[in-house]
Amino acid sequence: MIRITAILAVLLTTTGAFAQSGLQAQYAAFLENTIWPAARSADVSRATFDRAMSGKTLNTKIPGLVTPGSSGTPRKMGQAEFSAPANYFNESNLGSVAATGRSLARKHASTLAAVERRYGVPGRIVLAIWGRESGFGRVNIPHDAFEVLGTKAFMSTRPELFQAELVAALQMVERGMATPGTMRSSWAGALGQPQFLPSSYLKHAVDFDGDGRADIWNSVPDTLASIAAYLKTFGWQSGRDWGFEVTVPEMISCSMEGPDRGMKIAHWADLGIKRVSGKPFPADERGREGFLLMPAGRSGPAFIVTPNFYVLKEYNESDLYALFVGHAGDRIQWGDSRFSGGWKRTDPLLRSDIAAMQRVLESRGYDVGGADGLPGFKTRRSIGEWQLSNGRAPSCFPSSSLVSAIR
C-alpha cells in the first residue's frame, strides 16, 4: 500500500510538472505570436520587447486567474466591497490615512496649492488617493510589472485589457520613460505611487517638478500632479464637493439610487432627505444635480453625491473606493468626523453566488449591470425593485436568503 501511494505521488507530481511545462510553452508562444505583433504595430522595437520580456514566466499566484481560453467568475472574494463593506472602512486604516494626510498637507502645502490652481482638484482629495493607493509612497510595490501584465494578459478574465496594458508598458520602455528593472507593480499591474496602469501613465503622468521626466515612482510633485491631472481629464468640477452623508426616509426606496437617476439636490431635500450634520445643503449646490448613493443598501450609511463622486470612480470603479477617498479627504481637511450611519453586518457571499442571482434577475428583465458577481448600484437597485414587486421591504443589498429566494 505504501509503495502504491508513493508511485501515485510520483505520477501526480510528474503530471503536474508536465502540465506546468505545457502551460509555459503556451505562454511563450502567446508572447511571440500575439504580444510581439501588437507591440511592433505600436512602434516597439524587437530589442525593447526582448529586454522586457526575455525570461519572463507565468506567475500563477496572482489572484483572479483562469485557464487560458475559458471564461467565468472567480469564486473567491478578496476585497471588502464583495462581502462586508464595513471592513473597507476599518478605522485603523482610515484614521491612519487621515492623520498622515493632515501632516503631509502641511509639509506639501505649496505644491498642493499649485496643483489645485492648475487642475482644480482640492489637495485633500489628491492626498486621500495618494494615501489609499500607496500609503503616501511608503508601501512596498513588490512585483515585476512585465511578469504581472504578461500573466494577466494570458490568464485573466479580461485578457484584452491586459494585453493592451502590456503593450503600453513596452511603449514606456521604448520611449525612455522607465526601464524594465524599475517598473515594479502591484498584483494588478498598477505602477508607482499613484498606482497607474501603463496606459494611464502614458495619458496622465505629469512632470510637475520640471526635471524633464514624469516620475511617479520617486517624485512627490509629479505624483500629486499626475493624480490631479487624471481627475481633471475625467471631468472633476472645480468648486464642487463630492457629496454629503444624509438620512433617507423609509418612504424613499433605496432603488432610487444611481448616476442615471439624478435630481436637483433641492428636490431630494423636498422629499425629506437631510444632511446628518443638521446643516442645510449649501445654497450653491441646491440647484445642481445630485444622486442618491446607498453602497450597502439599507445596511449602511446613505449619501447625496455630486458628479465629482463619479469622477473618483474613474480612478477605481468601486463605490466604496470613491467613498473612502471622499471621506478620508474630508477628515484630512476638517478633522476626524466619522460616518453617522453605521455599517451593519452583511452575509459573506462568493462572487459566484451573486453572479448566479444576477443572471436570474437578468432573465426576468432587470438591468443588473452584468452578471459579474459584484453588487454595483444597478444590482443593488434591481434587488430593491424585485423585493418591492414581491411584497418585501427593500434592502437593496445581497444576502444569503435573497440568493436562495431569487432563483
Coordinates of C-alpha atoms in Angstrom, one line a residue:
M1 CA 0.0 0.0 0.0
I2 CA 2.8 2.4 0.9
R3 CA 4.6 1.6 -2.4
I4 CA 1.4 2.2 -4.4
T5 CA 0.9 5.6 -2.6
A6 CA 4.5 6.6 -3.4
I7 CA 4.1 5.7 -7.1
L8 CA 0.8 7.7 -7.3
A9 CA 2.6 10.7 -5.7
V10 CA 5.4 10.5 -8.2
L11 CA 2.9 10.2 -11.1
L12 CA 0.9 13.2 -9.8
T13 CA 4.0 15.3 -9.4
T14 CA 5.2 14.3 -12.9
T15 CA 1.8 15.0 -14.4
G16 CA 1.7 18.4 -12.7
A17 CA 5.2 19.2 -13.9
F18 CA 4.2 18.3 -17.5
A19 CA 1.1 20.4 -17.3
Q20 CA 3.0 23.4 -15.9
S21 CA 5.7 22.9 -18.6
G22 CA 2.9 22.8 -21.3
L23 CA 1.4 26.0 -19.9
Q24 CA 4.7 27.8 -20.0
A25 CA 5.2 26.7 -23.6
Q26 CA 1.7 28.1 -24.5
Y27 CA 2.7 31.3 -22.8
A28 CA 5.9 31.6 -24.7
A29 CA 4.0 31.1 -27.9
F30 CA 1.4 33.7 -26.8
L31 CA 4.1 36.3 -26.2
E32 CA 5.7 35.7 -29.6
N33 CA 2.5 35.3 -31.7
T34 CA 0.1 37.7 -30.0
I35 CA 2.0 40.3 -28.0
W36 CA 5.0 40.9 -30.2
P37 CA 3.0 41.7 -33.3
A38 CA 0.8 44.1 -31.3
A39 CA 3.9 45.7 -29.8
R40 CA 5.6 46.0 -33.2
S41 CA 2.5 47.8 -34.5
A42 CA 2.8 50.2 -31.6
D43 CA 6.3 51.1 -32.6
V44 CA 8.1 49.0 -30.0
S45 CA 11.4 47.6 -31.2
R46 CA 12.4 44.0 -31.0
A47 CA 15.3 45.0 -28.8
T48 CA 12.9 46.6 -26.3
F49 CA 10.5 43.6 -26.4
D50 CA 13.3 41.2 -25.7
R51 CA 14.8 43.3 -23.0
A52 CA 11.5 43.5 -21.1
M53 CA 10.0 40.0 -21.8
S54 CA 13.1 37.7 -22.0
G55 CA 13.0 35.0 -19.4
K56 CA 9.5 36.0 -18.1
T57 CA 7.5 33.1 -16.8
L58 CA 3.9 32.9 -15.6
N59 CA 3.1 33.9 -12.0
T60 CA 0.2 31.7 -11.2
K61 CA 0.0 33.0 -7.6
I62 CA -1.7 36.2 -8.9
P63 CA -5.4 36.3 -7.8
G64 CA -8.3 36.0 -10.3
L65 CA -6.6 33.9 -13.0
V66 CA -8.4 31.5 -15.2
T67 CA -7.3 28.8 -17.6
P68 CA -6.5 30.4 -21.0
G69 CA -9.4 30.3 -23.3
S70 CA -12.0 29.9 -20.6
S71 CA -14.3 32.4 -19.0
G72 CA -16.2 32.7 -15.8
T73 CA -16.4 34.5 -12.4
P74 CA -13.6 33.7 -9.9
R75 CA -15.2 32.3 -6.8
K76 CA -13.1 33.9 -4.2
M77 CA -13.7 37.4 -3.0
G78 CA -10.6 39.1 -1.8
Q79 CA -12.0 42.7 -1.3
A80 CA -14.4 44.0 1.2
E81 CA -16.8 45.5 -1.3
F82 CA -17.6 41.9 -2.4
S83 CA -18.6 40.8 1.1
A84 CA -18.6 43.1 4.1
P85 CA -18.5 46.9 3.2
A86 CA -17.8 47.8 6.8
N87 CA -14.4 46.2 6.6
Y88 CA -13.4 48.6 3.9
F89 CA -13.7 51.5 6.4
N90 CA -11.6 49.9 9.1
E91 CA -10.8 52.7 11.4
S92 CA -7.1 51.8 11.9
N93 CA -6.6 52.2 8.1
L94 CA -9.0 55.2 7.5
G95 CA -7.7 57.0 10.6
S96 CA -4.1 56.5 9.6
V97 CA -4.7 57.9 6.1
A98 CA -6.5 60.9 7.6
A99 CA -3.8 61.6 10.3
T100 CA -0.8 61.1 7.9
G101 CA -2.6 63.1 5.3
R102 CA -3.0 66.1 7.6
S103 CA 0.7 66.0 8.3
L104 CA 1.6 65.8 4.7
A105 CA -0.9 68.5 3.8
R106 CA 1.2 70.9 5.9
K107 CA 4.5 69.6 4.5
H108 CA 3.5 69.8 0.9
A109 CA 1.2 72.8 1.2
S110 CA 2.8 74.9 -1.5
T111 CA 2.9 72.0 -4.0
L112 CA -0.7 71.1 -3.3
A113 CA -1.8 74.7 -3.7
A114 CA 0.0 74.9 -7.1
V115 CA -1.6 71.6 -8.2
E116 CA -5.1 72.8 -7.3
R117 CA -4.5 76.1 -9.1
R118 CA -3.6 74.2 -12.3
Y119 CA -6.1 71.3 -12.2
G120 CA -8.9 72.5 -9.9
V121 CA -8.7 69.4 -7.6
P122 CA -8.5 70.0 -3.9
G123 CA -5.4 68.9 -2.1
R124 CA -7.3 66.8 0.4
I125 CA -8.7 64.6 -2.4
V126 CA -5.3 64.2 -4.0
L127 CA -3.8 63.3 -0.7
A128 CA -6.6 60.8 0.1
I129 CA -5.9 59.0 -3.2
W130 CA -2.2 59.0 -2.6
G131 CA -2.7 57.5 0.8
R132 CA -5.2 54.9 -0.4
E133 CA -3.1 53.8 -3.4
S134 CA 0.4 53.5 -1.9
G135 CA 0.4 54.6 1.7
F136 CA 1.8 58.0 0.6
G137 CA 4.5 56.2 -1.3
R138 CA 5.6 54.1 1.7
V139 CA 4.0 50.8 0.7
N140 CA 6.4 48.3 -0.9
I141 CA 5.4 47.6 -4.5
P142 CA 6.7 44.1 -4.9
H143 CA 6.1 42.7 -8.4
D144 CA 7.8 42.8 -11.7
A145 CA 5.3 44.7 -13.9
F146 CA 6.1 42.7 -17.0
E147 CA 5.7 39.4 -15.2
V148 CA 2.3 40.5 -13.8
L149 CA 1.0 42.1 -17.0
G150 CA 2.1 39.2 -19.1
T151 CA 0.5 36.7 -16.8
K152 CA -2.8 38.6 -16.7
A153 CA -2.7 39.2 -20.5
F154 CA -2.6 35.4 -20.8
M155 CA -4.7 34.1 -17.9
S156 CA -7.1 36.8 -16.6
T157 CA -10.8 37.2 -17.2
R158 CA -10.0 40.4 -19.1
P159 CA -7.2 39.4 -21.4
E160 CA -7.8 42.1 -24.0
L161 CA -7.4 44.8 -21.3
F162 CA -4.1 43.4 -20.0
Q163 CA -2.8 42.7 -23.5
A164 CA -3.2 46.4 -24.2
E165 CA -1.6 47.4 -20.9
L166 CA 1.4 45.1 -21.6
V167 CA 1.9 46.9 -24.9
A168 CA 1.6 50.3 -23.2
A169 CA 4.3 49.2 -20.7
L170 CA 6.5 48.2 -23.6
Q171 CA 5.9 51.7 -25.1
M172 CA 7.1 53.3 -21.8
V173 CA 10.4 51.5 -22.1
E174 CA 10.7 52.2 -25.8
R175 CA 10.2 55.9 -25.1
G176 CA 12.8 56.0 -22.3
M177 CA 10.2 56.8 -19.6
A178 CA 11.3 53.8 -17.5
T179 CA 13.4 50.7 -17.5
P180 CA 12.1 47.2 -17.1
G181 CA 14.0 46.9 -13.8
T182 CA 12.4 49.9 -12.2
M183 CA 8.9 49.1 -13.3
R184 CA 7.5 47.5 -10.1
S185 CA 3.8 47.0 -9.8
S186 CA 1.0 45.7 -7.7
W187 CA -0.5 42.2 -8.4
A188 CA -3.0 44.1 -10.6
G189 CA -0.2 45.6 -12.7
A190 CA -0.5 49.2 -11.4
L191 CA 2.6 51.3 -11.3
G192 CA 4.2 53.8 -8.9
Q193 CA 2.8 55.9 -6.1
P194 CA -0.5 56.8 -7.9
Q195 CA -0.9 53.2 -9.0
F196 CA -1.4 54.0 -12.7
L197 CA -1.8 51.3 -15.2
P198 CA 0.7 51.8 -18.1
S199 CA -1.9 53.4 -20.4
S200 CA -2.9 55.9 -17.7
Y201 CA 0.8 56.8 -17.2
L202 CA 1.1 57.5 -20.9
K203 CA -2.0 59.7 -20.9
H204 CA -1.9 61.4 -17.5
A205 CA 1.5 61.3 -15.9
V206 CA 2.9 64.9 -15.4
D207 CA 6.4 66.3 -15.0
F208 CA 5.5 68.8 -12.3
D209 CA 8.9 69.3 -10.7
G210 CA 10.4 70.3 -14.1
D211 CA 13.2 67.8 -14.3
G212 CA 12.1 66.6 -17.8
R213 CA 10.6 63.3 -16.6
A214 CA 7.2 62.3 -15.2
D215 CA 8.5 60.3 -12.3
I216 CA 5.6 58.7 -10.4
W217 CA 8.0 56.4 -8.5
N218 CA 10.1 58.9 -6.7
S219 CA 8.8 62.5 -7.2
V220 CA 6.1 63.8 -4.8
P221 CA 5.2 66.8 -7.1
D222 CA 4.9 64.5 -10.1
T223 CA 2.8 62.0 -8.2
L224 CA 0.4 64.7 -6.8
A225 CA 0.0 66.5 -10.1
S226 CA -0.5 63.2 -12.0
I227 CA -3.4 62.2 -9.7
A228 CA -5.0 65.6 -10.2
A229 CA -4.4 65.6 -13.9
Y230 CA -6.2 62.3 -14.1
L231 CA -9.2 63.5 -12.3
K232 CA -9.4 66.7 -14.3
T233 CA -9.3 64.7 -17.5
F234 CA -12.4 62.8 -16.4
G235 CA -14.4 65.9 -15.5
W236 CA -13.7 67.0 -12.0
Q237 CA -15.8 70.1 -11.4
S238 CA -13.8 72.7 -9.5
G239 CA -15.6 74.3 -6.6
R240 CA -18.0 71.4 -6.0
D241 CA -17.8 68.9 -3.2
W242 CA -18.0 65.1 -3.7
G243 CA -21.1 64.5 -1.6
F244 CA -22.9 64.7 1.8
E245 CA -24.0 62.0 4.2
V246 CA -27.7 62.0 4.6
T247 CA -30.7 60.3 6.2
V248 CA -33.2 58.7 3.8
P249 CA -36.8 58.3 5.0
E250 CA -38.3 54.9 4.7
M251 CA -40.8 56.1 2.2
I252 CA -38.0 56.7 -0.3
S253 CA -36.9 53.5 -1.8
C254 CA -33.2 52.6 -1.9
S255 CA -33.9 51.6 -5.5
M256 CA -33.8 55.3 -6.5
E257 CA -30.0 55.4 -6.3
G258 CA -27.6 55.7 -9.2
P259 CA -25.9 58.2 -11.5
D260 CA -28.7 57.9 -14.1
R261 CA -31.4 58.8 -11.6
G262 CA -30.2 62.2 -10.5
M263 CA -32.3 65.2 -9.4
K264 CA -31.6 68.7 -8.2
I265 CA -30.4 68.5 -4.7
A266 CA -33.2 70.8 -3.7
H267 CA -35.7 68.2 -4.9
W268 CA -34.0 65.5 -2.8
A269 CA -34.4 67.8 0.2
D270 CA -38.0 68.4 -0.6
L271 CA -38.5 64.6 -0.5
G272 CA -37.3 64.6 3.1
I273 CA -33.6 63.7 2.6
K274 CA -31.5 65.7 5.1
R275 CA -27.8 66.0 5.9
V276 CA -26.8 64.1 9.0
S277 CA -24.9 67.2 10.3
G278 CA -28.3 69.1 10.5
K279 CA -27.0 71.8 8.2
P280 CA -28.9 72.6 5.0
F281 CA -27.4 71.7 1.7
P282 CA -25.1 74.5 0.5
A283 CA -27.0 77.2 -1.4
D284 CA -24.8 76.8 -4.5
E285 CA -25.5 73.1 -4.6
R286 CA -29.2 73.1 -4.2
G287 CA -29.9 73.9 -7.8
R288 CA -27.4 71.4 -9.1
E289 CA -27.8 67.7 -9.8
G290 CA -27.2 65.2 -7.0
F291 CA -27.5 61.4 -6.9
L292 CA -28.6 59.0 -4.2
L293 CA -25.9 56.6 -3.1
M294 CA -26.5 53.7 -0.7
P295 CA -23.5 51.4 -1.1
A296 CA -24.8 48.8 1.3
G297 CA -28.4 49.4 0.7
R298 CA -30.3 49.8 4.0
S299 CA -27.4 48.1 5.8
G300 CA -25.2 51.2 5.8
P301 CA -25.0 55.0 5.6
A302 CA -26.5 56.9 2.7
F303 CA -25.3 59.9 0.7
I304 CA -26.3 62.5 -1.8
V305 CA -23.3 62.7 -4.1
T306 CA -22.3 65.1 -6.9
P307 CA -20.8 64.3 -10.3
N308 CA -17.4 64.5 -8.7
F309 CA -18.1 61.3 -6.9
Y310 CA -18.3 59.5 -10.2
V311 CA -15.1 61.1 -11.3
L312 CA -13.5 59.4 -8.3
K313 CA -14.9 56.2 -9.6
E314 CA -12.9 56.6 -12.8
Y315 CA -9.8 56.0 -10.6
N316 CA -11.3 52.9 -9.2
E317 CA -14.8 51.7 -10.2
S318 CA -15.8 50.7 -6.7
D319 CA -18.4 52.8 -4.9
L320 CA -16.6 52.1 -1.7
Y321 CA -13.3 53.2 -3.0
A322 CA -14.7 56.6 -4.1
L323 CA -16.5 56.9 -0.8
F324 CA -13.3 56.1 1.1
V325 CA -11.4 58.8 -0.8
G326 CA -14.1 61.5 -0.3
H327 CA -14.5 60.7 3.4
A328 CA -10.7 60.5 4.1
G329 CA -10.2 63.8 2.2
D330 CA -12.9 65.4 4.4
R331 CA -11.2 64.1 7.5
I332 CA -7.8 65.3 6.3
Q333 CA -9.1 68.9 6.0
W334 CA -11.7 69.1 8.7
G335 CA -10.8 66.5 11.3
D336 CA -11.9 63.1 12.4
S337 CA -15.7 63.1 12.0
R338 CA -16.8 59.6 11.3
F339 CA -19.9 58.4 9.4
S340 CA -23.1 58.9 11.4
G341 CA -24.8 55.9 9.9
G342 CA -23.3 52.6 10.9
W343 CA -22.4 49.6 8.7
K344 CA -24.5 46.6 9.6
R345 CA -23.2 43.1 9.3
T346 CA -23.7 41.6 5.9
D347 CA -23.6 38.0 4.7
P348 CA -20.2 36.8 3.3
L349 CA -21.0 35.7 -0.2
L350 CA -19.0 34.3 -3.1
R351 CA -18.9 36.3 -6.3
S352 CA -20.2 33.2 -8.0
D353 CA -23.3 33.3 -5.7
I354 CA -24.0 36.9 -6.6
A355 CA -23.4 36.3 -10.3
A356 CA -25.9 33.4 -10.2
M357 CA -28.5 35.7 -8.6
Q358 CA -27.7 38.4 -11.2
R359 CA -28.3 36.0 -14.1
V360 CA -31.7 35.1 -12.7
L361 CA -32.6 38.8 -12.3
E362 CA -31.4 39.5 -15.9
S363 CA -33.6 36.7 -17.2
R364 CA -36.6 38.4 -15.6
G365 CA -35.9 41.7 -17.3
Y366 CA -33.8 43.5 -14.6
D367 CA -30.8 45.6 -15.5
V368 CA -28.1 44.4 -13.0
G369 CA -25.2 45.9 -15.0
G370 CA -23.8 42.5 -16.0
A371 CA -23.5 39.2 -14.1
D372 CA -20.0 39.9 -12.8
G373 CA -20.6 38.9 -9.1
L374 CA -20.2 42.5 -7.9
P375 CA -23.0 44.3 -6.1
G376 CA -22.9 47.6 -8.0
F377 CA -25.6 50.2 -8.0
K378 CA -27.6 48.5 -10.8
T379 CA -27.6 45.2 -8.9
R380 CA -28.5 46.9 -5.6
R381 CA -31.5 48.7 -7.0
S382 CA -32.6 45.7 -9.0
I383 CA -32.7 43.8 -5.7
G384 CA -34.8 46.6 -4.3
E385 CA -37.2 46.6 -7.2
W386 CA -37.5 42.8 -7.0
Q387 CA -38.2 43.0 -3.3
L388 CA -40.9 45.6 -3.8
S389 CA -42.6 43.6 -6.5
N390 CA -42.6 40.5 -4.3
G391 CA -44.0 42.3 -1.2
R392 CA -40.7 42.6 0.7
A393 CA -39.2 45.6 2.4
P394 CA -36.4 46.7 0.0
S395 CA -32.9 46.3 1.5
C396 CA -31.0 46.7 -1.8
F397 CA -28.1 44.5 -0.9
P398 CA -27.5 40.8 -1.5
S399 CA -27.8 38.3 1.3
S400 CA -27.8 34.5 1.7
S401 CA -31.6 34.5 1.9
L402 CA -32.0 36.6 -1.2
V403 CA -29.7 34.4 -3.2
S404 CA -31.8 31.5 -2.2
A405 CA -35.1 33.3 -2.9
I406 CA -34.2 34.7 -6.3
R407 CA -34.0 31.5 -8.3

